[in-house]
CSV table of C-alpha atoms and ligand atoms in Angstrom, one decimal:
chain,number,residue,atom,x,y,z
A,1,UNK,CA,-10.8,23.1,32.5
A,2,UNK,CA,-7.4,22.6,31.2
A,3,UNK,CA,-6.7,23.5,27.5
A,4,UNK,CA,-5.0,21.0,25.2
A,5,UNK,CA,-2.8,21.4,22.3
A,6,UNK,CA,-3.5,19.1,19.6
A,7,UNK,CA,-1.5,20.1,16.9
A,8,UNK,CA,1.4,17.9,17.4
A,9,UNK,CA,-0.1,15.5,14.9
A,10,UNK,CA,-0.7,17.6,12.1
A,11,UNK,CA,2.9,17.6,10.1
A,12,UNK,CA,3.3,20.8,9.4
A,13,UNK,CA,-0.1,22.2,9.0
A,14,UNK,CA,-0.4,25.6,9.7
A,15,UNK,CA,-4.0,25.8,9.2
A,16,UNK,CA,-7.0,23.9,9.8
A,17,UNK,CA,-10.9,24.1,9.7
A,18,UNK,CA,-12.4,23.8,13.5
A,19,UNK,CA,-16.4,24.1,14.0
A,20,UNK,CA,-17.3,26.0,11.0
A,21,UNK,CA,-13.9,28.0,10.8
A,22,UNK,CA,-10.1,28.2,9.1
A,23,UNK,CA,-7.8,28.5,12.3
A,24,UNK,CA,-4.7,28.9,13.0
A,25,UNK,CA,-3.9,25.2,13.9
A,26,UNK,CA,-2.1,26.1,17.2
A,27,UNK,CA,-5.1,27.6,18.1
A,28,UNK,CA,-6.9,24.6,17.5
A,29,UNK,CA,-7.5,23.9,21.1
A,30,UNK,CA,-10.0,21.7,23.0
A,31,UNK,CA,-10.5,20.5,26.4
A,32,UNK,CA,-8.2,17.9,27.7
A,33,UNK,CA,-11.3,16.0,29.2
A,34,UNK,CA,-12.8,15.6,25.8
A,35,UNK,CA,-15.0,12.2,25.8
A,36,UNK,CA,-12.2,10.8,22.9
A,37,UNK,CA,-13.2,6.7,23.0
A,38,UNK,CA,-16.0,7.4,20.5
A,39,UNK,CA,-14.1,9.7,17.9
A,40,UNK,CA,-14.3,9.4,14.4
A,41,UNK,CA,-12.3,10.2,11.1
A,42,UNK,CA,-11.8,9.6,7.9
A,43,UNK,CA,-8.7,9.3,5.4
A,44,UNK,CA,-8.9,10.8,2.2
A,45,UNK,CA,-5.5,11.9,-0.2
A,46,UNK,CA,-5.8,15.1,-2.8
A,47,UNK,CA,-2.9,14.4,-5.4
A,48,UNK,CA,-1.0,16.6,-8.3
A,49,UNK,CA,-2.9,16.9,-11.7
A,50,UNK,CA,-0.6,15.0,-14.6
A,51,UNK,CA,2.2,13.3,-12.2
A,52,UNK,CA,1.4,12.0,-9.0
A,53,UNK,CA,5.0,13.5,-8.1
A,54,UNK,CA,4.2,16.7,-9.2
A,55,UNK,CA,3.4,19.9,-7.7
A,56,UNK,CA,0.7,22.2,-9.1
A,57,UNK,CA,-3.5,22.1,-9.2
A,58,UNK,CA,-5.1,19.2,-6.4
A,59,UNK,CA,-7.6,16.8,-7.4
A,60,UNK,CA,-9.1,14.9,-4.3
A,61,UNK,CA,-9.8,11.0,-4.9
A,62,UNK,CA,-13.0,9.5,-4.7
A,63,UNK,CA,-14.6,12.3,-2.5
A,64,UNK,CA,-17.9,11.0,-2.4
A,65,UNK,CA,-17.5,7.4,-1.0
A,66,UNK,CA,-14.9,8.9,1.7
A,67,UNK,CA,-17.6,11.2,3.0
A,68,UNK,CA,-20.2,9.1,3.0
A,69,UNK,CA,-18.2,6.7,4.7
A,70,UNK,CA,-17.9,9.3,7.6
A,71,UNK,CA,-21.2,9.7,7.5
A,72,UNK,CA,-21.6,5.8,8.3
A,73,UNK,CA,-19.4,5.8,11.1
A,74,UNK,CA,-20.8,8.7,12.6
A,75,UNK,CA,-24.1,6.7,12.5
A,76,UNK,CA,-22.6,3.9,13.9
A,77,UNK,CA,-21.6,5.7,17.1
A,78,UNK,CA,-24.9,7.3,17.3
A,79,UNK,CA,-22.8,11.2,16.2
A,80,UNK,CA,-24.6,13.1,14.0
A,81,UNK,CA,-22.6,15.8,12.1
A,82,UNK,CA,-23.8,19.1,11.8
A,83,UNK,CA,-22.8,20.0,8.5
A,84,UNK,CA,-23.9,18.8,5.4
A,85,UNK,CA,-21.4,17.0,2.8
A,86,UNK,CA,-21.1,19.7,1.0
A,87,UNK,CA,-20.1,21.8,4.1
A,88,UNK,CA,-17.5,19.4,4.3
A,89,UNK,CA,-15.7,19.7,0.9
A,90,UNK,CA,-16.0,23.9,1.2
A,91,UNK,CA,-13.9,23.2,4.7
A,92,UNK,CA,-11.6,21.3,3.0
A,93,UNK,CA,-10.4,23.7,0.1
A,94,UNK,CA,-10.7,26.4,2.2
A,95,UNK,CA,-7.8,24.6,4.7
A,96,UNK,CA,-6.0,23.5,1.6
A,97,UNK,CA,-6.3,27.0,0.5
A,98,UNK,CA,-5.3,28.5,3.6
A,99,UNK,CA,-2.2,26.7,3.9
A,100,UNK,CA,-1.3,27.5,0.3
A,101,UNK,CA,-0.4,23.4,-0.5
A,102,UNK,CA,1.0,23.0,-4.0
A,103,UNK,CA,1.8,19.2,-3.8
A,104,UNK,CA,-0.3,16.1,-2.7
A,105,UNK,CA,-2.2,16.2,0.7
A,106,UNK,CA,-3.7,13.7,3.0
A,107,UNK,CA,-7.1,15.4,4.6
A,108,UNK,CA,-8.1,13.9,7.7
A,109,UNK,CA,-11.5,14.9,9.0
A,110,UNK,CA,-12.2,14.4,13.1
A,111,UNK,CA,-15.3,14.5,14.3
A,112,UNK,CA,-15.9,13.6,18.5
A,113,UNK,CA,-18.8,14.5,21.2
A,114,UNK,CA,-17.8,17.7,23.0
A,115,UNK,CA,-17.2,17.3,26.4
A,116,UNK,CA,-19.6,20.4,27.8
A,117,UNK,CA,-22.4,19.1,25.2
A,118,UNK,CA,-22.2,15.0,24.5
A,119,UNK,CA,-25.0,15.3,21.8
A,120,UNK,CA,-22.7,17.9,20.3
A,121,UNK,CA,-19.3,17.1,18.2
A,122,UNK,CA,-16.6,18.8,17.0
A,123,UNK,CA,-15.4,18.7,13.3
A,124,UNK,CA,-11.5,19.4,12.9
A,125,UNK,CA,-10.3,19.2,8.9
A,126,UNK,CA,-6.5,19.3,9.5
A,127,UNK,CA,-4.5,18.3,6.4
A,128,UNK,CA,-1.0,17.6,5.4
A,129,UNK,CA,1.5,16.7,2.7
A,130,UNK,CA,3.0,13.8,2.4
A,131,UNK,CA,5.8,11.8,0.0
A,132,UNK,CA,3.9,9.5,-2.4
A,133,UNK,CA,5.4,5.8,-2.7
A,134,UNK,CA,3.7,5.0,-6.3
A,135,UNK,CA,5.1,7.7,-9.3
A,136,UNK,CA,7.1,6.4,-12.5
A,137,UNK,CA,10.6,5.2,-11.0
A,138,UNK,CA,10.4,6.5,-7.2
A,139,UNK,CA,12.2,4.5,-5.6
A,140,UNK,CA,10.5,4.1,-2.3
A,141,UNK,CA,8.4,1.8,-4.0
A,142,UNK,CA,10.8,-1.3,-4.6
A,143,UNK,CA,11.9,-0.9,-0.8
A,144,UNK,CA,12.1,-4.7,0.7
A,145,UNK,CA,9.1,-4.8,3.3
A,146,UNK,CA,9.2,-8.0,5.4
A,147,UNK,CA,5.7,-8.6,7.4
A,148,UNK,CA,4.8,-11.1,10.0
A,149,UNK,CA,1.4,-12.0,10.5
A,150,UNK,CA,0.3,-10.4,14.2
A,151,UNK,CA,-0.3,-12.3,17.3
A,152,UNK,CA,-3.0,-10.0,17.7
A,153,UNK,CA,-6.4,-11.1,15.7
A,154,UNK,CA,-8.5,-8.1,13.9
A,155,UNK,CA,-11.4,-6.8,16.2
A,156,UNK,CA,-14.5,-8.8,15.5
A,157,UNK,CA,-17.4,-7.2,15.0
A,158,UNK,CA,-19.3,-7.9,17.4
A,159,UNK,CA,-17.0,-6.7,19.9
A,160,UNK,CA,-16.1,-3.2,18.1
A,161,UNK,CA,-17.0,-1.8,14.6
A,162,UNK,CA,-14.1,-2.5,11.8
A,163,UNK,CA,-16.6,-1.1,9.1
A,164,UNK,CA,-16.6,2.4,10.8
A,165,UNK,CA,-13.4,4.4,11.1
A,166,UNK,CA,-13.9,4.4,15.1
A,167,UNK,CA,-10.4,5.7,16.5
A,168,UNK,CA,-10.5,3.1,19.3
A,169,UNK,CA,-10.4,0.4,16.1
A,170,UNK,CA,-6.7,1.8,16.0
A,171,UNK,CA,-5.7,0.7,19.3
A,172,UNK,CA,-5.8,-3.1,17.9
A,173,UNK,CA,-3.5,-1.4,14.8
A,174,UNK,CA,-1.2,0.5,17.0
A,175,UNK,CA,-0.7,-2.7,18.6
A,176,UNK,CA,0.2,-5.1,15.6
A,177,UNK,CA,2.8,-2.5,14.6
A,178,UNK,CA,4.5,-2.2,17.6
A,179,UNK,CA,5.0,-5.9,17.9
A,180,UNK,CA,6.1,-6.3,14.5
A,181,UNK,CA,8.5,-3.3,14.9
A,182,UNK,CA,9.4,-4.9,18.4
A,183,UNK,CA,10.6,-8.4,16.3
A,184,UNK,CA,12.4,-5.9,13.6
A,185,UNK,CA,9.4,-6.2,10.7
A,186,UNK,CA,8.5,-3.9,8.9
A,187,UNK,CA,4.6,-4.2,9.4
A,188,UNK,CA,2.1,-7.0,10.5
A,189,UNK,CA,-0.8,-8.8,9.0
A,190,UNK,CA,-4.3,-9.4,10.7
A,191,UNK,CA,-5.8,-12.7,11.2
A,192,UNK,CA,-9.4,-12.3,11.5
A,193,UNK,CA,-11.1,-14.2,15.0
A,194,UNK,CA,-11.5,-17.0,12.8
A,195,UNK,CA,-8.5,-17.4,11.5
A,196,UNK,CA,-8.5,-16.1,8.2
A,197,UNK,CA,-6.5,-13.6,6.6
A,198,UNK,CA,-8.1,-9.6,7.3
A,199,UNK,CA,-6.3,-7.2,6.4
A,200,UNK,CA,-2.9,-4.7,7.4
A,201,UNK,CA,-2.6,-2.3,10.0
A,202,UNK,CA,-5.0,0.3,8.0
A,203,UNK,CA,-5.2,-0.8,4.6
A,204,UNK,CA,-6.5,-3.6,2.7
A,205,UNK,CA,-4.5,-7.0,1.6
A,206,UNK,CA,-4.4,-8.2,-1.8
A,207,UNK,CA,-2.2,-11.1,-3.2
A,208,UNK,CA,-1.8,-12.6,-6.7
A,209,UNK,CA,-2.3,-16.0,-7.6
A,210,UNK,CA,-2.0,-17.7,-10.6
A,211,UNK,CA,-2.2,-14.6,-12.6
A,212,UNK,CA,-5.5,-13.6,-10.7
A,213,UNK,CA,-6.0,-11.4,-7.7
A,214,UNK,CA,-7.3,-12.9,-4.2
A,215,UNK,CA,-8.5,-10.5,-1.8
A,216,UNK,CA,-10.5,-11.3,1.7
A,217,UNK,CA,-14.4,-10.4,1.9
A,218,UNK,CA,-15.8,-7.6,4.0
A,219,UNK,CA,-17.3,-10.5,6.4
A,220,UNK,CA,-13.2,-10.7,7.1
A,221,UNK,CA,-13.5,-7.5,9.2
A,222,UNK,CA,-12.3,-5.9,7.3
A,223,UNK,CA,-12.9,-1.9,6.7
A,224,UNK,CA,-15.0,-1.2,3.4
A,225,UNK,CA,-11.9,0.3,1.4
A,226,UNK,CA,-12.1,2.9,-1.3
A,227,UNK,CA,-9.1,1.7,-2.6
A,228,UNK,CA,-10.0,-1.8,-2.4
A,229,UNK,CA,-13.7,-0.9,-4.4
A,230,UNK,CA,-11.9,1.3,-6.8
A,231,UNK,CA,-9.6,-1.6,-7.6
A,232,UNK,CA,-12.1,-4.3,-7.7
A,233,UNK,CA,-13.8,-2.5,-10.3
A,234,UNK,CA,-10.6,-1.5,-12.8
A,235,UNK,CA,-8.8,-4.6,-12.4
A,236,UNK,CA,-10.5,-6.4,-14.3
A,237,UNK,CA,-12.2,-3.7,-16.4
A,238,UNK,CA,-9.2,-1.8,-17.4
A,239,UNK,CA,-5.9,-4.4,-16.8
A,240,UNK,CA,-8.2,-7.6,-17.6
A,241,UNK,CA,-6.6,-8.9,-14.5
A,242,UNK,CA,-9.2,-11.5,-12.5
A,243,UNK,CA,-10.5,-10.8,-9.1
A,244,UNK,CA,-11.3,-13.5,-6.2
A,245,UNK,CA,-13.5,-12.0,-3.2
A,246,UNK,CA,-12.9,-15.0,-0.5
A,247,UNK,CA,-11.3,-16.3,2.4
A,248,UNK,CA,-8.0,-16.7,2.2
A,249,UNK,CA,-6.3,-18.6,4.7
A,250,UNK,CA,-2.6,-18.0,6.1
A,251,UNK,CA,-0.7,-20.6,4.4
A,252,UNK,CA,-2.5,-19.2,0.9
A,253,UNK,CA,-0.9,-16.0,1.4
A,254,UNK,CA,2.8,-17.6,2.4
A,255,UNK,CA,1.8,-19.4,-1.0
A,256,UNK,CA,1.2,-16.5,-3.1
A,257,UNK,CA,3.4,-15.0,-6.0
A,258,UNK,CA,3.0,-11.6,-4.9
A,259,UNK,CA,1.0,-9.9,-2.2
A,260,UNK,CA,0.5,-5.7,-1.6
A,261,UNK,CA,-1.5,-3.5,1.1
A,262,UNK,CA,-3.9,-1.3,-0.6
A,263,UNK,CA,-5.7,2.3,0.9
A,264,UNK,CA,-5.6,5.5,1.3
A,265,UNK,CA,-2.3,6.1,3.1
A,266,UNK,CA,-0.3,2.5,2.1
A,267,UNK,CA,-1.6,3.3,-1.4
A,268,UNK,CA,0.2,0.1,-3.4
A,269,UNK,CA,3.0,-1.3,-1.0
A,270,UNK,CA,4.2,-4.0,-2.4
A,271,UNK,CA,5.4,-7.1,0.4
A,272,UNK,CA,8.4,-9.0,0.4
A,273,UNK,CA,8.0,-11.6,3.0
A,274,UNK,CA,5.7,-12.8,5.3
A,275,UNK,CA,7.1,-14.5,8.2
A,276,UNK,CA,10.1,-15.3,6.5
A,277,UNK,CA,8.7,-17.0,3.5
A,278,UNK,CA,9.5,-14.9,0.1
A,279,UNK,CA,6.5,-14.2,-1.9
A,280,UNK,CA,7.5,-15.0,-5.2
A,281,UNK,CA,10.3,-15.2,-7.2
A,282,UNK,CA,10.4,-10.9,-8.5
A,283,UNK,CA,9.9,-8.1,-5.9
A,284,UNK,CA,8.3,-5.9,-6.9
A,285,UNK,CA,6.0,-8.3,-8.3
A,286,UNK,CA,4.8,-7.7,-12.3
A,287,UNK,CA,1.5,-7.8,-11.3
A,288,UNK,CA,1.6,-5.7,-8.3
A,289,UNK,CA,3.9,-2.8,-10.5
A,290,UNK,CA,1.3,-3.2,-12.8
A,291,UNK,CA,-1.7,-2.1,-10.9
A,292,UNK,CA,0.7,0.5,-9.2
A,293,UNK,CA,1.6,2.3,-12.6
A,294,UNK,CA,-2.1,2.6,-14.0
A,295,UNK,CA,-3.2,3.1,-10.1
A,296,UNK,CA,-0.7,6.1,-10.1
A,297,UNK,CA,-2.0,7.5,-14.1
A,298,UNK,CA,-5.9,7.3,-12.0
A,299,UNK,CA,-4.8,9.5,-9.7
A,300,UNK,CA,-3.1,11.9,-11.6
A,301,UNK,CA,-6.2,12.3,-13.8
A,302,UNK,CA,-4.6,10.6,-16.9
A,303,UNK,CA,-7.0,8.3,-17.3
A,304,UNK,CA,-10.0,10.0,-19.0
A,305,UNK,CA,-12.7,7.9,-17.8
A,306,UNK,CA,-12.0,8.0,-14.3
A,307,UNK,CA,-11.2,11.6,-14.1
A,308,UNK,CA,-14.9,11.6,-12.5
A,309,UNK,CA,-13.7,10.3,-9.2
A,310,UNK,CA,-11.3,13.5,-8.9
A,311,UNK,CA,-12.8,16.6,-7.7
A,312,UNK,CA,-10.7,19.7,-7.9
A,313,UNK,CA,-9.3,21.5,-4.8
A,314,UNK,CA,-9.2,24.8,-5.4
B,1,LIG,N1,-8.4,-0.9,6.6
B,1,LIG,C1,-8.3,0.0,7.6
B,1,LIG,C2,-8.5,-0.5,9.0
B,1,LIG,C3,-8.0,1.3,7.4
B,1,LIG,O1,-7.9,2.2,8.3
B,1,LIG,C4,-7.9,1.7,6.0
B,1,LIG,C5,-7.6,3.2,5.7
B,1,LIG,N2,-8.7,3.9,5.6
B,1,LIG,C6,-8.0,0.8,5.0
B,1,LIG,C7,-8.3,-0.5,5.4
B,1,LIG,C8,-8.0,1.2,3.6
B,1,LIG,O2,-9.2,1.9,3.3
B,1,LIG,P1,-9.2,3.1,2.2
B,1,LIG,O3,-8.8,2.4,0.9
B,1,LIG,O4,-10.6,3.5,2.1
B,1,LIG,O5,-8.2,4.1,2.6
């Protein structure tokens, strides 16, 4: 069988973990008939101790709920992994380690049915660094982001799984970027099959309203978020800022005073327009640079009682 390279998507990476060992990521290599429709990953972001722009010792974010969210979708395709959790977090140091990263790091687990052995899978842990948007004055943060809202509808659920980080969910992504790109947007907005407001092409929407923040229920197919959760609970705990889990419908948004994209990789992006209409009369919003700023001080460990959902790299 033909070999395939698949490190062209890993940035950089010189190592990675594959079944059980750190290789050399060009030697990463599987079989190019590899039964790919049913693979599954997660997303998960290991940032600097103190600043969030800073190099130095890596704390991971909200380990637990990221595995065990792999763990779900792997159930949900019927893949069982062969590893325990714990397995998982020793692969990932070891690639960080490996690779020697001194600054923030996006780990992206892979887990598919091998091709010789369908009850089998393989489990890839590639990770990479990347350029943070949130940090005290960066200013890719303020950048003007016009959205549209998709002609494409979010996958409903019963037609493919949005609460499992299935990569064939991405396809219906893949495809809301490209038209918005095609049109000259900068990124796109999903409409669930009902009609309501979903989500963004791979992370969560929230908007403010009124001094309170609106964001669409998991029954909006939406995927379970960490970031979402994590905010949900400080918002109001820690910034007394009101949350609204409900429908939201399309003109509510055009509406709003400020909207953002939450997860993993958008972390807070703050939205300018959505088809055409400003949101607001100040972009970056007060609210949104709010949540950014103490988002930012989470991850960086400064905020001692939620250093517990960092666990150290090394
Ligand atoms: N929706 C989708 C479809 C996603 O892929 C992601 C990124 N994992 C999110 C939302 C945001 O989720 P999280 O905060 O867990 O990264």
């Amino acid at each position: 069988m033909e070999r395939l390279f698949v490190a062209a998507a890993f940035h950089g990476s010189k190592y990675c973990w594959m079944d059980g060992e750190v290789v050399e990521t060009k030697e990463a290599l599987v079989s190019a008939m590899e039964p790919i429709h049913l693979g599954i990953f997660e997303g998960i972001k290991a940032y600097a101790e103190g600043d969030v722009l800073g190099r130095g010792r890596l704390n991971i974010f909200q380990w637990k709920p990221h595995v065990d969210r792999l763990w779900r979708s792997a159930a949900i395709c019927g893949l069982k992994i062969p590893y325990t959790k714990n397995d998982l977090l020793e692969a990932t140091r070891k690639t960080s380690n490996a690779n020697g990263f001194e600054t923030n790091i996006y780990i992206q687990p892979r887990i598919w049915p091998k091709a010789e052995a369908p009850e089998d899978v393989h489990v890839v842990i590639p990770a990479w660094t990347f350029e943070t948007i949130l940090g005290e004055e960066n200013p890719r943060f303020s950048r003007q982001r016009r959205f549209i809202i998709s002609s494409w509808r979010l996958i409903a659920s019963d037609a493919l799984p949005p609460q499992s980080k299935t990569w064939a969910n991405y396809a219906n992504s893949a495809l809301a970027m490209r038209e918005a790109a095609r049109l000259h947007y900068d990124g796109a907005i999903f409409l669930d099959n009902r009609g309501f407001i979903s989500e963004g092409t791979g992370a969560c929407i929230m908007m403010a309203r009124r001094e309170k923040i609106i964001t669409p229920p998991v029954s909006a197919s939406i995927l379970e978020s960490v970031t979402r959760e994590t905010l949900l609970r400080i918002l109001p705990e820690d910034l007394g800022i009101p949350v609204e889990v409900r429908d939201v419908t399309r003109m509510e948004l055009y509406a709003s005073d400020e909207a953002f994209l939450c997860g993993t990789g958008w972390e807070i992006t703050p939205i300018t327009s959505v088809d055409d209409i400003p949101l607001g009369e100040e972009y970056p919003g007060s609210i949104t640079k709010g949540v950014a700023k103490y988002y930012a001080e989470v991850l960086a460990g400064k905020v001692e009682k939620h250093t517990k959902l960092l666990t150290s790299v090394p």
